[in-house]
């Protein structure tokens, strides 16, 4: 089931389509010849324009120093076919070796940031550090998405949503409703 | 399908079980005899102990002033049977009248905060304002959950996950994996 997705650009203010629903993401980063990937579930969309995303990256993660130094990262959205990679990446430290090699994932360059995108993910969002004022207190990074590449098929990717204790909810069916001005935040 | 859920206390550090997967929540609040409900999708778990949740509540929402003044709110988790209420609440302003009455929802008192819980939701988290340092700049509130009440049936509630443009993903099947130390943040 693993494949490399063909991707095209997504308007930056539409990043919410992929992140608002709460999927686990794989955070990739690079700094001075080293790279890492971590599994992350504590994130939220914060603004449409500029396209802002906030997330918690705990200090104990190898990724923490790489993103802090490089002031950049890539947020990659995996689907259920990558669940074993998502678990493996989340349960091993980057200090044990390069995770791209260990999990057989393909690094791709994407415009805007040096952090490598993961070809096996359906979407990759290149981020530059926008505000680090809450990093010391909460490990909370506010990113500006500067580059968004997404696969157009499948239209509704089967993303993974962690609920703790080894249980993952897989994105289910889609229900449609007319939502004029819902959340009072549509751009 | 609408019903009042029987709820019991949840240990506060387990709030992530309900919020980490990214469900739409109904934010209820009260201040000086007025109350309101809003639909909100921009939130993230930030810490286990204390149990912290960050979220964006745009200034244009009637709820903004109520939570800012009362420094409290209730985060209620609705399921797919409430989709029309979720849309109606998200597309009307509290300035047009009381939303509990308009949408036939039942307010319940819950220990810890004055904001009313919604009986028709499967989980309700009473929150006190923990940090407002990012409210002026990003409308970002950091809450401490001080009271957590959840229904034990269904075990996996069919929550709603918004992806924009009138499309809602409904929580799908559960997949299990052993995840020792995943996210390096388990308490």
XYZ file of N, CA and C in Angstrom, chain A residues 16-17 20-22 24 39-48 52 56 58 60-61 80 83-84 86-87 90-91 130-131 133-134 137-138 140 142 155-156 158-159 161-186, chain B residues 16-17 20-22 24 39-48 52 56 58 60-61 80 83-84 86-87 90-91 130-131 133-134 137-138 140 142 155-156 158-159 161-186:
396
model
N -5.845 24.113 6.621
C -6.799 23.576 7.601
C -7.503 22.317 7.105
N -7.701 22.204 5.778
C -8.394 21.022 5.249
C -7.718 19.734 5.702
N -6.921 20.527 10.435
C -7.935 20.870 11.440
C -8.597 19.637 12.042
N -8.675 18.567 11.263
C -9.371 17.376 11.750
C -8.545 16.578 12.752
N -7.312 17.006 13.011
C -6.545 16.405 14.103
C -5.706 15.173 13.795
N -2.572 12.616 13.253
C -1.163 12.506 13.617
C -0.347 13.010 12.436
N 6.774 11.569 15.546
C 5.318 11.474 15.457
C 4.728 12.503 16.411
N 3.734 13.270 15.928
C 3.233 14.371 16.744
C 1.713 14.500 16.586
N 1.025 14.663 17.708
C -0.429 14.771 17.654
C -0.984 16.013 18.321
N -0.120 16.810 18.898
C -0.584 17.991 19.639
C -0.352 19.236 18.795
N -1.300 19.528 17.916
C -1.164 20.687 17.022
C -2.536 21.276 16.736
N -2.537 22.535 16.343
C -3.787 23.179 15.946
C -3.527 24.248 14.900
N -4.474 24.392 13.971
C -4.463 25.535 13.067
C -4.719 26.781 13.918
N -4.036 27.898 13.605
C -4.230 29.127 14.384
C -4.674 30.320 13.550
N -4.401 30.299 12.246
C -4.798 31.429 11.399
C -4.770 30.992 9.936
N -5.648 31.641 9.124
C -5.670 31.345 7.686
C -4.563 32.096 6.939
N -0.974 29.856 9.899
C -0.243 29.541 11.128
C -0.718 28.228 11.742
N 3.045 21.312 19.948
C 3.929 21.003 21.063
C 4.960 19.970 20.616
N 7.972 18.181 22.490
C 8.581 18.074 23.818
C 10.104 18.121 23.713
N 12.220 16.500 25.192
C 12.871 15.191 25.234
C 13.011 14.570 23.843
N 12.352 15.139 22.839
C 12.486 14.604 21.485
C 13.783 15.081 20.840
N -3.285 5.534 7.043
C -3.312 4.300 7.833
C -2.326 3.243 7.315
N 0.810 3.077 9.387
C 0.649 3.033 10.851
C 1.867 2.426 11.556
N 2.478 1.408 10.956
C 3.623 0.805 11.649
C 4.832 1.745 11.654
N 4.481 5.039 11.681
C 4.091 6.081 12.633
C 4.392 5.632 14.065
N 4.076 4.378 14.370
C 4.343 3.845 15.712
C 5.851 3.700 15.925
N 7.423 6.981 16.436
C 7.015 7.574 17.705
C 7.607 6.891 18.919
N 8.115 5.680 18.735
C 8.611 4.936 19.899
C 10.121 4.748 19.894
N 7.541 31.045 13.404
C 6.892 32.357 13.375
C 6.956 33.029 14.741
N 6.860 32.216 15.810
C 6.813 32.789 17.159
C 7.284 31.716 18.143
N 7.710 32.420 21.463
C 7.567 32.997 22.806
C 7.041 31.996 23.833
N 6.385 30.923 23.391
C 5.883 29.938 24.348
C 6.701 28.638 24.349
N 8.226 27.865 27.993
C 7.234 27.534 29.016
C 6.440 26.278 28.691
N 6.070 26.098 27.404
C 5.160 24.991 27.046
C 5.692 24.099 25.919
N 5.827 25.012 23.034
C 4.810 25.304 22.007
C 5.406 26.200 20.929
N 4.967 28.133 17.240
C 3.992 28.635 16.260
C 4.707 28.766 14.926
N -9.212 11.675 -2.435
C -9.799 12.974 -2.077
C -9.899 13.115 -0.551
N -10.220 12.011 0.124
C -10.335 12.036 1.583
C -9.391 10.992 2.179
N -7.226 8.546 4.473
C -7.564 7.848 5.714
C -6.489 8.122 6.755
N -6.567 9.306 7.334
C -5.583 9.747 8.305
C -5.758 9.031 9.646
N -5.736 9.216 13.846
C -6.025 10.158 14.931
C -5.837 9.427 16.246
N -4.808 9.818 16.981
C -4.449 9.063 18.173
C -5.348 9.431 19.346
N -5.716 8.420 20.129
C -6.540 8.683 21.311
C -5.902 8.088 22.568
N -4.608 7.789 22.492
C -3.896 7.296 23.668
C -4.024 5.795 23.845
N -3.181 5.243 24.715
C -3.252 3.824 25.077
C -3.226 2.879 23.880
N -2.470 3.240 22.856
C -2.317 2.333 21.723
C -3.508 2.277 20.777
N -4.464 3.189 20.922
C -5.636 3.176 20.031
C -5.589 4.342 19.046
N -5.774 3.992 17.788
C -5.779 4.984 16.719
C -7.151 4.974 16.054
N -7.756 6.142 15.915
C -8.989 6.257 15.145
C -8.603 6.562 13.698
N -9.199 5.820 12.777
C -8.932 6.057 11.364
C -10.062 6.927 10.796
N -9.700 7.936 10.014
C -10.699 8.849 9.440
C -11.808 8.057 8.775
N -13.053 8.361 9.145
C -14.205 7.631 8.623
C -14.920 8.369 7.507
N -16.217 8.129 7.417
C -16.976 8.666 6.284
C -17.122 10.184 6.346
N -17.437 10.763 5.200
C -17.608 12.211 5.082
C -19.101 12.552 5.066
N -19.481 13.529 5.853
C -20.858 14.032 5.865
C -20.801 15.493 5.448
N -21.743 15.907 4.603
C -21.729 17.290 4.117
C -22.919 18.090 4.638
N -22.670 19.349 4.936
C -23.721 20.275 5.330
C -23.366 21.645 4.783
N -24.387 22.461 4.535
C -24.097 23.856 4.177
C -23.666 24.580 5.449
N -22.524 25.264 5.379
C -21.970 25.879 6.585
C -21.562 27.337 6.336
N -22.528 28.197 5.998
C -22.148 29.601 5.722
C -21.561 30.251 6.964
N -20.289 30.619 6.882
C -19.649 31.355 7.986
C -19.406 30.529 9.229
N -19.403 29.207 9.118
C -19.204 28.396 10.317
C -17.852 28.724 10.937
N -17.835 28.732 12.240
C -16.656 29.070 13.037
C -16.320 30.550 12.915
N -17.111 31.283 12.113
C -16.879 32.721 11.937
C -15.439 33.016 11.571
N -14.783 32.034 10.952
C -13.362 32.226 10.679
C -12.980 31.899 9.243
N -13.987 31.518 8.415
C -13.653 31.181 7.033
C -13.014 32.414 6.381
N -6.741 13.951 26.875
C -6.269 13.746 25.509
C -7.048 12.667 24.760
N -7.566 11.672 25.490
C -8.314 10.593 24.834
C -9.464 11.138 24.001
N -7.360 14.874 21.662
C -6.171 14.808 20.796
C -6.519 14.451 19.363
N -7.600 13.697 19.181
C -7.947 13.256 17.822
C -8.573 14.362 16.982
N -8.781 15.540 17.571
C -9.200 16.695 16.775
C -10.687 16.892 16.543
N -14.470 18.467 16.541
C -15.145 19.730 16.789
C -15.668 19.699 18.218
N -19.174 26.769 18.100
C -18.532 25.590 17.516
C -17.062 25.927 17.294
N -16.176 25.041 17.706
C -14.752 25.364 17.644
C -13.931 24.146 17.223
N -12.993 24.358 16.322
C -12.190 23.250 15.829
C -10.692 23.471 15.940
N -10.311 24.642 16.408
C -8.882 24.964 16.472
C -8.395 24.846 17.909
N -8.034 23.625 18.288
C -7.596 23.383 19.657
C -6.549 22.280 19.676
N -5.760 22.245 20.744
C -4.776 21.180 20.917
C -4.528 20.912 22.399
N -4.304 19.651 22.720
C -3.801 19.313 24.041
C -2.386 19.895 24.161
N -2.026 20.399 25.345
C -0.694 20.970 25.519
C 0.105 20.328 26.643
N -0.573 19.712 27.604
C 0.150 19.095 28.714
C -0.780 18.114 29.426
N -0.169 17.063 30.026
C -0.949 16.091 30.792
C -1.253 16.605 32.204
N -3.617 20.741 30.275
C -3.736 22.009 29.541
C -4.232 21.802 28.119
N -8.125 28.513 19.805
C -8.365 29.828 19.215
C -9.867 30.132 19.281
N -12.035 33.259 18.108
C -11.894 34.527 17.404
C -12.701 35.618 18.106
N -14.418 37.848 16.950
C -15.729 38.131 16.356
C -16.832 37.252 16.946
N -16.467 36.232 17.714
C -17.483 35.385 18.332
C -18.045 36.043 19.586
N -21.926 12.696 15.959
C -22.537 12.949 14.645
C -24.049 13.165 14.723
N -24.980 16.807 14.482
C -24.340 17.597 13.422
C -25.141 18.853 13.058
N -26.469 18.743 13.058
C -27.235 19.931 12.682
C -27.149 21.024 13.748
N -24.477 21.390 15.669
C -23.102 21.884 15.524
C -23.023 22.934 14.407
N -23.689 22.651 13.291
C -23.687 23.597 12.172
C -24.493 24.848 12.534
N -22.633 26.964 14.888
C -21.457 27.557 14.249
C -21.792 28.641 13.243
N -23.048 28.695 12.808
C -23.399 29.656 11.755
C -24.334 30.759 12.247
N -5.725 29.605 32.068
C -4.415 29.342 32.662
C -3.392 30.371 32.211
N -3.514 30.821 30.951
C -2.520 31.734 30.391
C -3.187 32.507 29.244
N -1.535 35.053 27.639
C -0.492 35.895 27.044
C -0.558 35.958 25.518
N -1.220 34.986 24.885
C -1.326 35.024 23.416
C -2.730 35.407 22.930
N -2.653 38.703 20.624
C -1.991 38.541 19.327
C -2.650 37.489 18.439
N -3.101 36.378 19.046
C -3.599 35.258 18.228
C -4.993 34.778 18.627
N -5.535 33.232 21.172
C -5.200 31.881 21.637
C -5.269 31.815 23.162
N -5.047 29.528 26.651
C -4.554 28.272 27.238
C -5.363 27.997 28.501
N -18.011 3.423 23.764
C -16.585 3.454 24.102
C -15.808 4.354 23.138
N -16.225 4.319 21.866
C -15.557 5.149 20.857
C -16.592 6.044 20.185
N -18.665 8.654 17.991
C -18.507 9.047 16.585
C -18.432 10.573 16.496
N -17.255 11.092 16.827
C -17.044 12.538 16.845
C -16.971 13.109 15.426
N -15.158 15.786 12.756
C -13.857 16.420 12.506
C -13.978 17.259 11.248
N -13.925 18.575 11.415
C -14.203 19.457 10.279
C -12.983 19.584 9.366
N -13.248 19.598 8.062
C -12.150 19.775 7.114
C -12.423 20.945 6.173
N -13.357 21.823 6.539
C -13.636 23.000 5.725
C -14.624 22.729 4.605
N -15.149 23.819 4.034
C -16.024 23.725 2.870
C -17.230 22.809 3.090
N -17.755 22.797 4.295
C -18.980 22.039 4.543
C -18.793 20.535 4.651
N -17.536 20.090 4.747
C -17.296 18.651 4.865
C -16.845 18.280 6.272
N -17.496 17.270 6.828
C -17.173 16.775 8.162
C -16.742 15.320 8.054
N -15.589 14.998 8.633
C -15.180 13.602 8.712
C -15.733 13.052 10.027
N -16.343 11.870 9.949
C -16.876 11.233 11.146
C -15.865 10.182 11.614
N -15.610 10.154 12.923
C -14.634 9.209 13.472
C -14.929 7.798 12.979
N -13.900 7.138 12.450
C -14.068 5.813 11.856
C -13.580 4.712 12.779
N -13.112 3.648 12.169
C -12.763 2.459 12.956
C -11.518 2.672 13.823
N -11.379 1.803 14.813
C -10.246 1.878 15.736
C -9.222 0.800 15.373
N -7.958 1.193 15.292
C -6.869 0.247 15.051
C -5.960 0.303 16.275
N -5.497 -0.848 16.721
C -4.657 -0.886 17.927
C -3.229 -1.304 17.595
N -2.295 -0.694 18.290
C -0.886 -1.064 18.182
C -0.249 -0.895 19.554
N 0.798 -1.650 19.820
C 1.559 -1.407 21.048
C 2.396 -0.154 20.834
N 2.300 0.779 21.769
C 2.969 2.067 21.578
C 3.742 2.496 22.818
N 4.750 1.720 23.197
C 5.499 2.094 24.404
C 6.171 3.444 24.224
N 5.748 4.414 25.039
C 6.414 5.721 25.017
C 6.172 6.538 23.764
N 5.122 6.214 22.997
C 4.891 6.969 21.771
C 4.697 8.435 22.105
N 5.222 9.270 21.268
C 5.184 10.723 21.409
C 6.080 11.171 22.565
N 6.698 10.218 23.243
C 7.605 10.538 24.353
C 6.938 11.448 25.363
N 5.605 11.372 25.441
C 4.908 12.314 26.310
C 3.880 11.625 27.208
N 3.785 10.293 27.118
C 2.811 9.600 27.966
C 3.134 9.892 29.432
